[in-house]
C-alpha positions as a Python dict, from the first residue, in 0.01 Angstrom:
ca = {
    (1, 'M'): (0, 0, 0),
    (2, 'T'): (-9, 53, 369),
    (3, 'H'): (299, 255, 469),
    (4, 'I'): (258, 629, 376),
    (5, 'A'): (497, 912, 420),
    (6, 'V'): (354, 1262, 482),
    (7, 'I'): (581, 1564, 421),
    (8, 'G'): (508, 1835, 636),
    (9, 'A'): (346, 1875, 985),
    (10, 'G'): (152, 2203, 920),
    (11, 'I'): (-250, 2204, 925),
    (12, 'T'): (-267, 1997, 600),
    (13, 'G'): (2, 1752, 706),
    (14, 'I'): (-153, 1683, 1036),
    (15, 'T'): (-513, 1649, 911),
    (16, 'T'): (-395, 1423, 619),
    (17, 'A'): (-198, 1203, 868),
    (18, 'Y'): (-520, 1177, 1094),
    (19, 'A'): (-739, 1081, 796),
    (20, 'L'): (-511, 822, 686),
    (21, 'A'): (-440, 682, 1030),
    (22, 'R'): (-821, 647, 1097),
    (23, 'R'): (-843, 441, 782),
    (24, 'G'): (-594, 209, 905),
    (25, 'Y'): (-271, 326, 713),
    (26, 'D'): (83, 319, 891),
    (27, 'V'): (174, 681, 868),
    (28, 'S'): (501, 852, 914),
    (29, 'V'): (527, 1242, 921),
    (30, 'F'): (840, 1429, 855),
    (31, 'D'): (892, 1812, 947),
    (32, 'R'): (1195, 2026, 991),
    (33, 'N'): (1069, 2186, 1303),
    (34, 'R'): (1089, 2057, 1670),
    (35, 'Y'): (691, 2055, 1682),
    (36, 'A'): (385, 2049, 1459),
    (37, 'A'): (250, 2368, 1318),
    (38, 'M'): (546, 2602, 1368),
    (39, 'E'): (542, 2777, 1022),
    (40, 'T'): (245, 2873, 829),
    (41, 'S'): (10, 2701, 1084),
    (42, 'F'): (154, 2895, 1379),
    (43, 'A'): (-43, 3234, 1408),
    (44, 'N'): (-271, 3296, 1114),
    (45, 'G'): (-600, 3488, 1134),
    (46, 'G'): (-776, 3203, 1287),
    (47, 'Q'): (-1090, 3214, 1084),
    (48, 'L'): (-1262, 2903, 944),
    (49, 'S'): (-1433, 3107, 679),
    (50, 'A'): (-1628, 2976, 375),
    (51, 'S'): (-1753, 3354, 348),
    (52, 'N'): (-1381, 3447, 264),
    (53, 'A'): (-1380, 3186, -10),
    (54, 'E'): (-1369, 3442, -309),
    (55, 'V'): (-1039, 3370, -522),
    (56, 'W'): (-813, 3657, -590),
    (57, 'T'): (-804, 3589, -982),
    (58, 'R'): (-966, 3904, -1113),
    (59, 'W'): (-858, 4216, -1280),
    (60, 'G'): (-933, 4413, -978),
    (61, 'T'): (-647, 4217, -785),
    (62, 'V'): (-404, 4294, -1060),
    (63, 'M'): (-491, 4668, -1077),
    (64, 'K'): (-463, 4719, -701),
    (65, 'G'): (-114, 4517, -705),
    (66, 'M'): (19, 4768, -962),
    (67, 'K'): (-143, 5069, -781),
    (68, 'W'): (21, 4981, -467),
    (69, 'M'): (348, 4859, -583),
    (70, 'F'): (534, 5125, -413),
    (71, 'N'): (321, 5180, -121),
    (72, 'R'): (508, 5002, 163),
    (73, 'D'): (210, 4966, 405),
    (74, 'A'): (-43, 4854, 113),
    (75, 'P'): (-255, 4553, 182),
    (76, 'L'): (-115, 4391, -130),
    (77, 'L'): (247, 4456, -189),
    (78, 'V'): (460, 4310, -486),
    (79, 'N'): (840, 4335, -485),
    (80, 'P'): (906, 4473, -834),
    (81, 'K'): (1233, 4300, -845),
    (82, 'P'): (1177, 4021, -1116),
    (83, 'S'): (1223, 3659, -1097),
    (84, 'W'): (1140, 3377, -1333),
    (85, 'H'): (935, 3208, -1064),
    (86, 'K'): (739, 3530, -981),
    (87, 'L'): (691, 3613, -1350),
    (88, 'S'): (558, 3271, -1450),
    (89, 'W'): (324, 3251, -1148),
    (90, 'M'): (181, 3587, -1217),
    (91, 'A'): (120, 3497, -1596),
    (92, 'E'): (-65, 3183, -1485),
    (93, 'F'): (-266, 3394, -1239),
    (94, 'V'): (-388, 3615, -1518),
    (95, 'G'): (-453, 3313, -1724),
    (96, 'N'): (-689, 3178, -1451),
    (97, 'I'): (-905, 3506, -1442),
    (98, 'P'): (-1169, 3348, -1669),
    (99, 'D'): (-1239, 3086, -1395),
    (100, 'Y'): (-1273, 3341, -1120),
    (101, 'E'): (-1657, 3256, -1076),
    (102, 'A'): (-1617, 2883, -1101),
    (103, 'N'): (-1316, 2871, -862),
    (104, 'T'): (-1485, 3087, -607),
    (105, 'I'): (-1803, 2875, -601),
    (106, 'A'): (-1592, 2550, -580),
    (107, 'T'): (-1370, 2692, -293),
    (108, 'A'): (-1696, 2791, -98),
    (109, 'K'): (-1838, 2434, -154),
    (110, 'L'): (-1519, 2291, -17),
    (111, 'A'): (-1513, 2516, 271),
    (112, 'I'): (-1868, 2421, 394),
    (113, 'E'): (-1776, 2052, 356),
    (114, 'A'): (-1450, 2102, 560),
    (115, 'R'): (-1643, 2228, 861),
    (116, 'K'): (-1796, 1906, 958),
    (117, 'H'): (-1489, 1718, 902),
    (118, 'L'): (-1269, 1967, 1126),
    (119, 'L'): (-1522, 1951, 1407),
    (120, 'E'): (-1567, 1572, 1367),
    (121, 'F'): (-1173, 1535, 1403),
    (122, 'A'): (-1181, 1763, 1708),
    (123, 'K'): (-1456, 1559, 1875),
    (124, 'E'): (-1285, 1239, 1823),
    (125, 'V'): (-962, 1343, 1975),
    (126, 'D'): (-1113, 1571, 2229),
    (127, 'V'): (-944, 1880, 2103),
    (128, 'D'): (-977, 2225, 2263),
    (129, 'F'): (-881, 2502, 2045),
    (130, 'D'): (-1033, 2820, 2169),
    (131, 'M'): (-1314, 2778, 1924),
    (132, 'E'): (-1576, 3063, 1896),
    (133, 'Q'): (-1890, 2971, 1700),
    (134, 'R'): (-2009, 3333, 1690),
    (135, 'G'): (-2014, 3378, 1306),
    (136, 'I'): (-1802, 3594, 1094),
    (137, 'L'): (-1888, 3954, 1004),
    (138, 'H'): (-1761, 4142, 696),
    (139, 'V'): (-1734, 4523, 748),
    (140, 'Y'): (-1747, 4792, 484),
    (141, 'K'): (-1668, 5158, 502),
    (142, 'K'): (-1623, 5219, 124),
    (143, 'Q'): (-1927, 5195, -115),
    (144, 'S'): (-1737, 5029, -403),
    (145, 'E'): (-1594, 4736, -175),
    (146, 'F'): (-1963, 4707, -44),
    (147, 'D'): (-2101, 4677, -393),
    (148, 'H'): (-1847, 4427, -489),
    (149, 'A'): (-1929, 4208, -180),
    (150, 'R'): (-2276, 4203, -298),
    (151, 'R'): (-2176, 4073, -640),
    (152, 'V'): (-1958, 3792, -432),
    (153, 'N'): (-2236, 3701, -249),
    (154, 'V'): (-2441, 3578, -541),
    (155, 'L'): (-2149, 3330, -602),
    (156, 'L'): (-2136, 3216, -233),
    (157, 'E'): (-2515, 3157, -230),
    (158, 'K'): (-2458, 2938, -555),
    (159, 'A'): (-2244, 2740, -328),
    (160, 'G'): (-2502, 2684, -71),
    (161, 'L'): (-2360, 2939, 187),
    (162, 'E'): (-2600, 3145, 389),
    (163, 'R'): (-2448, 3489, 423),
    (164, 'R'): (-2695, 3785, 486),
    (165, 'E'): (-2642, 4157, 428),
    (166, 'V'): (-2682, 4372, 749),
    (167, 'G'): (-2712, 4741, 793),
    (168, 'P'): (-2488, 4973, 1006),
    (169, 'D'): (-2706, 4941, 1309),
    (170, 'E'): (-2719, 4560, 1303),
    (171, 'V'): (-2337, 4563, 1256),
    (172, 'Q'): (-2310, 4759, 1585),
    (173, 'K'): (-2558, 4507, 1754),
    (174, 'L'): (-2357, 4207, 1636),
    (175, 'E'): (-2041, 4355, 1779),
    (176, 'P'): (-2112, 4617, 2023),
    (177, 'A'): (-1740, 4677, 2091),
    (178, 'L'): (-1685, 4830, 1739),
    (179, 'Q'): (-1586, 5199, 1784),
    (180, 'T'): (-1592, 5310, 1412),
    (181, 'D'): (-1877, 5386, 1162),
    (182, 'T'): (-1966, 5141, 866),
    (183, 'L'): (-2194, 5133, 584),
    (184, 'G'): (-2304, 4788, 681),
    (185, 'G'): (-2186, 4428, 624),
    (186, 'F'): (-2229, 4072, 559),
    (187, 'Y'): (-2283, 3816, 842),
    (188, 'T'): (-2216, 3440, 805),
    (189, 'E'): (-2349, 3266, 1120),
    (190, 'S'): (-2211, 2921, 1020),
    (191, 'D'): (-1853, 3029, 1012),
    (192, 'F'): (-1634, 3029, 1333),
    (193, 'T'): (-1284, 3081, 1456),
    (194, 'G'): (-1002, 2891, 1653),
    (195, 'D'): (-641, 2873, 1718),
    (196, 'I'): (-490, 2677, 1430),
    (197, 'H'): (-171, 2604, 1634),
    (198, 'S'): (-356, 2457, 1917),
    (199, 'Y'): (-581, 2244, 1704),
    (200, 'S'): (-277, 2110, 1502),
    (201, 'R'): (-61, 2030, 1807),
    (202, 'K'): (-341, 1839, 1980),
    (203, 'L'): (-446, 1658, 1667),
    (204, 'S'): (-83, 1555, 1608),
    (205, 'Q'): (-98, 1409, 1971),
    (206, 'G'): (-418, 1230, 1859),
    (207, 'C'): (-226, 1098, 1572),
    (208, 'E'): (68, 963, 1790),
    (209, 'K'): (-189, 762, 2004),
    (210, 'M'): (-316, 605, 1681),
    (211, 'G'): (38, 501, 1581),
    (212, 'V'): (144, 762, 1358),
    (213, 'S'): (525, 814, 1365),
    (214, 'F'): (655, 1168, 1376),
    (215, 'H'): (1000, 1279, 1266),
    (216, 'Y'): (1065, 1625, 1384),
    (217, 'K'): (1380, 1825, 1345),
    (218, 'S'): (1427, 1620, 1032),
    (219, 'M'): (1570, 1760, 712),
    (220, 'V'): (1457, 1559, 398),
    (221, 'S'): (1747, 1556, 161),
    (222, 'H'): (1598, 1351, -137),
    (223, 'I'): (1293, 1199, -243),
    (224, 'E'): (1307, 930, -519),
    (225, 'H'): (1041, 727, -683),
    (226, 'T'): (1166, 361, -701),
    (227, 'G'): (900, 232, -921),
    (228, 'D'): (739, 27, -663),
    (229, 'G'): (730, 294, -404),
    (230, 'V'): (911, 615, -291),
    (231, 'R'): (1236, 608, -101),
    (232, 'V'): (1291, 924, 144),
    (233, 'D'): (1641, 1016, 264),
    (234, 'W'): (1664, 1251, 560),
    (235, 'K'): (1884, 1364, 850),
    (236, 'E'): (1769, 1327, 1196),
    (237, 'D'): (1954, 1403, 1515),
    (238, 'N'): (2279, 1439, 1275),
    (239, 'D'): (2225, 1071, 1166),
    (240, 'K'): (2142, 1017, 783),
    (241, 'Q'): (1853, 777, 756),
    (242, 'T'): (1664, 632, 455),
    (243, 'A'): (1347, 449, 438),
    (244, 'Q'): (1093, 303, 147),
    (245, 'F'): (745, 374, 164),
    (246, 'D'): (449, 249, -33),
    (247, 'G'): (324, 610, -108),
    (248, 'I'): (380, 956, -30),
    (249, 'V'): (174, 1283, 37),
    (250, 'V'): (332, 1607, -14),
    (251, 'C'): (190, 1869, 237),
    (252, 'A'): (495, 2079, 263),
    (253, 'G'): (353, 2438, 205),
    (254, 'V'): (583, 2653, 3),
    (255, 'A'): (847, 2372, 0),
    (256, 'S'): (604, 2153, -209),
    (257, 'K'): (734, 2300, -529),
    (258, 'A'): (1089, 2186, -486),
    (259, 'I'): (966, 1847, -362),
    (260, 'A'): (735, 1801, -648),
    (261, 'S'): (996, 1858, -905),
    (262, 'Q'): (1204, 1550, -756),
    (263, 'L'): (884, 1344, -815),
    (264, 'G'): (823, 1453, -1172),
    (265, 'D'): (549, 1696, -1115),
    (266, 'R'): (521, 2077, -1151),
    (267, 'V'): (345, 2235, -867),
    (268, 'N'): (391, 2614, -914),
    (269, 'I'): (345, 2721, -553),
    (270, 'Y'): (450, 3093, -488),
    (271, 'P'): (516, 3204, -107),
    (272, 'V'): (286, 3493, -35),
    (273, 'K'): (368, 3638, 301),
    (274, 'G'): (94, 3731, 556),
    (275, 'Y'): (143, 3898, 889),
    (276, 'S'): (-38, 3890, 1217),
    (277, 'I'): (-28, 4029, 1565),
    (278, 'T'): (-145, 3862, 1874),
    (279, 'V'): (-262, 4145, 2107),
    (280, 'N'): (-223, 4027, 2462),
    (281, 'L'): (-534, 4159, 2660),
    (282, 'D'): (-353, 4198, 2987),
    (283, 'D'): (-597, 4444, 3160),
    (284, 'E'): (-961, 4410, 3209),
    (285, 'A'): (-1055, 4714, 3007),
    (286, 'S'): (-883, 4567, 2703),
    (287, 'Q'): (-1075, 4243, 2763),
    (288, 'K'): (-1397, 4419, 2771),
    (289, 'A'): (-1318, 4645, 2467),
    (290, 'A'): (-1190, 4372, 2242),
    (291, 'P'): (-1436, 4207, 1986),
    (292, 'W'): (-1578, 3861, 2052),
    (293, 'M'): (-1742, 3854, 1696),
    (294, 'S'): (-1483, 3763, 1425),
    (295, 'L'): (-1439, 4051, 1184),
    (296, 'L'): (-1315, 4080, 823),
    (297, 'D'): (-1244, 4421, 679),
    (298, 'D'): (-1245, 4361, 307),
    (299, 'E'): (-1087, 4704, 209),
    (300, 'A'): (-785, 4666, 446),
    (301, 'K'): (-783, 4281, 405),
    (302, 'V'): (-762, 4258, 799),
    (303, 'V'): (-922, 3964, 995),
    (304, 'T'): (-970, 3932, 1370),
    (305, 'S'): (-1030, 3621, 1598),
    (306, 'R'): (-1079, 3627, 1964),
    (307, 'L'): (-866, 3338, 2120),
    (308, 'G'): (-994, 3314, 2465),
    (309, 'N'): (-1028, 3596, 2711),
    (310, 'N'): (-665, 3703, 2693),
    (311, 'R'): (-583, 3721, 2324),
    (312, 'L'): (-698, 3901, 2006),
    (313, 'R'): (-545, 3791, 1683),
    (314, 'I'): (-525, 4046, 1394),
    (315, 'A'): (-389, 3936, 1054),
    (316, 'G'): (-390, 4047, 701),
    (317, 'T'): (-197, 4173, 411),
    (318, 'A'): (-31, 3978, 116),
    (319, 'E'): (330, 4036, 24),
    (320, 'F'): (496, 3893, -301),
    (321, 'N'): (875, 3908, -200),
    (322, 'G'): (1011, 3550, -235),
    (323, 'Y'): (1093, 3318, 43),
    (324, 'N'): (1143, 3579, 296),
    (325, 'L'): (1019, 3573, 650),
    (326, 'D'): (1148, 3922, 772),
    (327, 'I'): (909, 4087, 1001),
    (328, 'R'): (891, 4431, 877),
    (329, 'D'): (759, 4716, 1103),
    (330, 'D'): (591, 4889, 807),
    (331, 'R'): (374, 4582, 752),
    (332, 'I'): (287, 4538, 1122),
    (333, 'K'): (203, 4900, 1194),
    (334, 'P'): (-98, 4892, 985),
    (335, 'L'): (-236, 4607, 1192),
    (336, 'R'): (-167, 4799, 1502),
    (337, 'D'): (-326, 5111, 1359),
    (338, 'W'): (-640, 4913, 1252),
    (339, 'C'): (-678, 4778, 1602),
    (340, 'E'): (-641, 5130, 1743),
    (341, 'T'): (-909, 5290, 1507),
    (342, 'F'): (-1160, 5021, 1521),
    (343, 'F'): (-1118, 4941, 1892),
    (344, 'P'): (-935, 5246, 2042),
    (345, 'T'): (-963, 5160, 2403),
    (346, 'V'): (-788, 4822, 2343),
    (347, 'S'): (-417, 4841, 2473),
    (348, 'T'): (-157, 4752, 2188),
    (349, 'E'): (127, 4781, 2430),
    (350, 'H'): (195, 4410, 2421),
    (351, 'C'): (154, 4276, 2066),
    (352, 'V'): (341, 3966, 1940),
    (353, 'P'): (419, 4010, 1558),
    (354, 'W'): (434, 3710, 1326),
    (355, 'A'): (488, 3643, 954),
    (356, 'G'): (430, 3332, 761),
    (357, 'L'): (436, 3229, 372),
    (358, 'R'): (125, 3117, 225),
    (359, 'P'): (155, 2837, -32),
    (360, 'M'): (-52, 2970, -324),
    (361, 'L'): (-110, 2836, -684),
    (362, 'P'): (-195, 3069, -956),
    (363, 'S'): (-540, 2927, -965),
    (364, 'M'): (-597, 2990, -602),
    (365, 'M'): (-723, 2646, -583),
    (366, 'P'): (-529, 2369, -374),
    (367, 'R'): (-358, 2074, -547),
    (368, 'V'): (-525, 1756, -390),
    (369, 'G'): (-492, 1415, -526),
    (370, 'P'): (-249, 1203, -738),
    (371, 'G'): (66, 1307, -900),
    (372, 'A'): (214, 1174, -1235),
    (373, 'K'): (379, 869, -1081),
    (374, 'P'): (204, 598, -901),
    (375, 'G'): (188, 628, -516),
    (376, 'V'): (246, 1016, -521),
    (377, 'F'): (-23, 1242, -400),
    (378, 'Y'): (-55, 1617, -300),
    (379, 'N'): (-246, 1810, -42),
    (380, 'T'): (-87, 2159, -77),
    (381, 'G'): (-127, 2506, -227),
    (382, 'H'): (-432, 2619, -2),
    (383, 'G'): (-303, 2978, 5),
    (384, 'H'): (-482, 3196, 250),
    (385, 'L'): (-755, 2922, 318),
    (386, 'G'): (-534, 2631, 452),
    (387, 'W'): (-695, 2646, 806),
    (388, 'T'): (-1047, 2660, 633),
    (389, 'L'): (-1014, 2385, 372),
    (390, 'S'): (-752, 2146, 539),
    (391, 'A'): (-1007, 1897, 689),
    (392, 'A'): (-1183, 1840, 350),
    (393, 'T'): (-883, 1817, 149),
    (394, 'A'): (-734, 1567, 379),
    (395, 'Q'): (-1036, 1341, 335),
    (396, 'G'): (-1001, 1407, -24),
    (397, 'V'): (-644, 1282, -54),
    (398, 'A'): (-726, 997, 167),
    (399, 'D'): (-985, 884, -62),
    (400, 'S'): (-737, 912, -364),
    (401, 'V'): (-489, 689, -167),
    (402, 'D'): (-789, 446, -95),
    (403, 'L'): (-882, 429, -458),
    (404, 'Y'): (-525, 370, -567),
    (405, 'R'): (-485, 88, -325),
    (406, 'T'): (-817, -74, -440),
    (407, 'R'): (-707, -43, -818),
    (408, 'N'): (-373, -216, -737),
    (409, 'A'): (-533, -488, -541),
    (410, 'A'): (-779, -583, -819),
}
């Protein structure tokens, strides 16, 4: 088993290709876009955040979703129009509520492990991705949210994460640019931020130097398990092509559900839309007034990352609205308003809006490892933590491929 197809060139696909290539596999990556990381890995919040590892599977999330259903600018918005996919996903989501604590701890452990791999990959390929190792600061203005954060912190401590509570004075000291009062927060020094798109693109270039083949602008039309491998049919430059591979790793984000069904697996991913704005800090006053510390406002579900001197990324919200990538102003406006409340002297005149579909499984845990048929593997379903977890899950799926090859050779 030496020739592996990787479906998808987002952050999980690129890190998977790199993890496999550095172990000596012949890797071919397929993506429908012209470049790597052009969809969900294009303009996310930028946080590599073990401190945000809490899964959403709790009754509080369900109640908020019901409460906000008809509030168009709510942090969590569910389109009430029913579909079997949405209803089945939500039923399974509720079924995973008893595993909330265990899955939060497991996710935090995976996030902590992922850091070293991500930085190791970056060092090996000499990737510059506007990394800021200043930590992440969660801030609170509502007592109930602050109290819940204290309960979450107990779980994160069990996972081995050092995250300490800070008062309002220390919040201001950690981020002097903050222009709003808070009750306090939690600070995680070991978390950091960076530009996911830049990282993915440069790591893909490193993969190419290692011999990885990239098939961009390729529409994969059919995938079939042949008994001794996997056949992939695709269209590239208007030419129909086909190739046989010893194995396949599905890293296709929200498209993974359909691909998995062709391979005899059920991977019940639902597309959960998130939005971001990139605030272009064109003037010196805005550059000085914008935060360098990465922030997370748990109540508003908004995160920030400083991407170099000239950009501030603000991202957030979750929208259950199917495979819909429309950028709605009523979903972007809360991000602009948030910036103007917390950092009023930052100019929001030039903001670039973006929307992406997070691939979420009902458990809020990624699907990593083998499928039902030999030679089929998955590294998908990371939800809002794809950037945070990708390097660890890439290593995990590469371990699964190694184990499969070793057993077959025995």
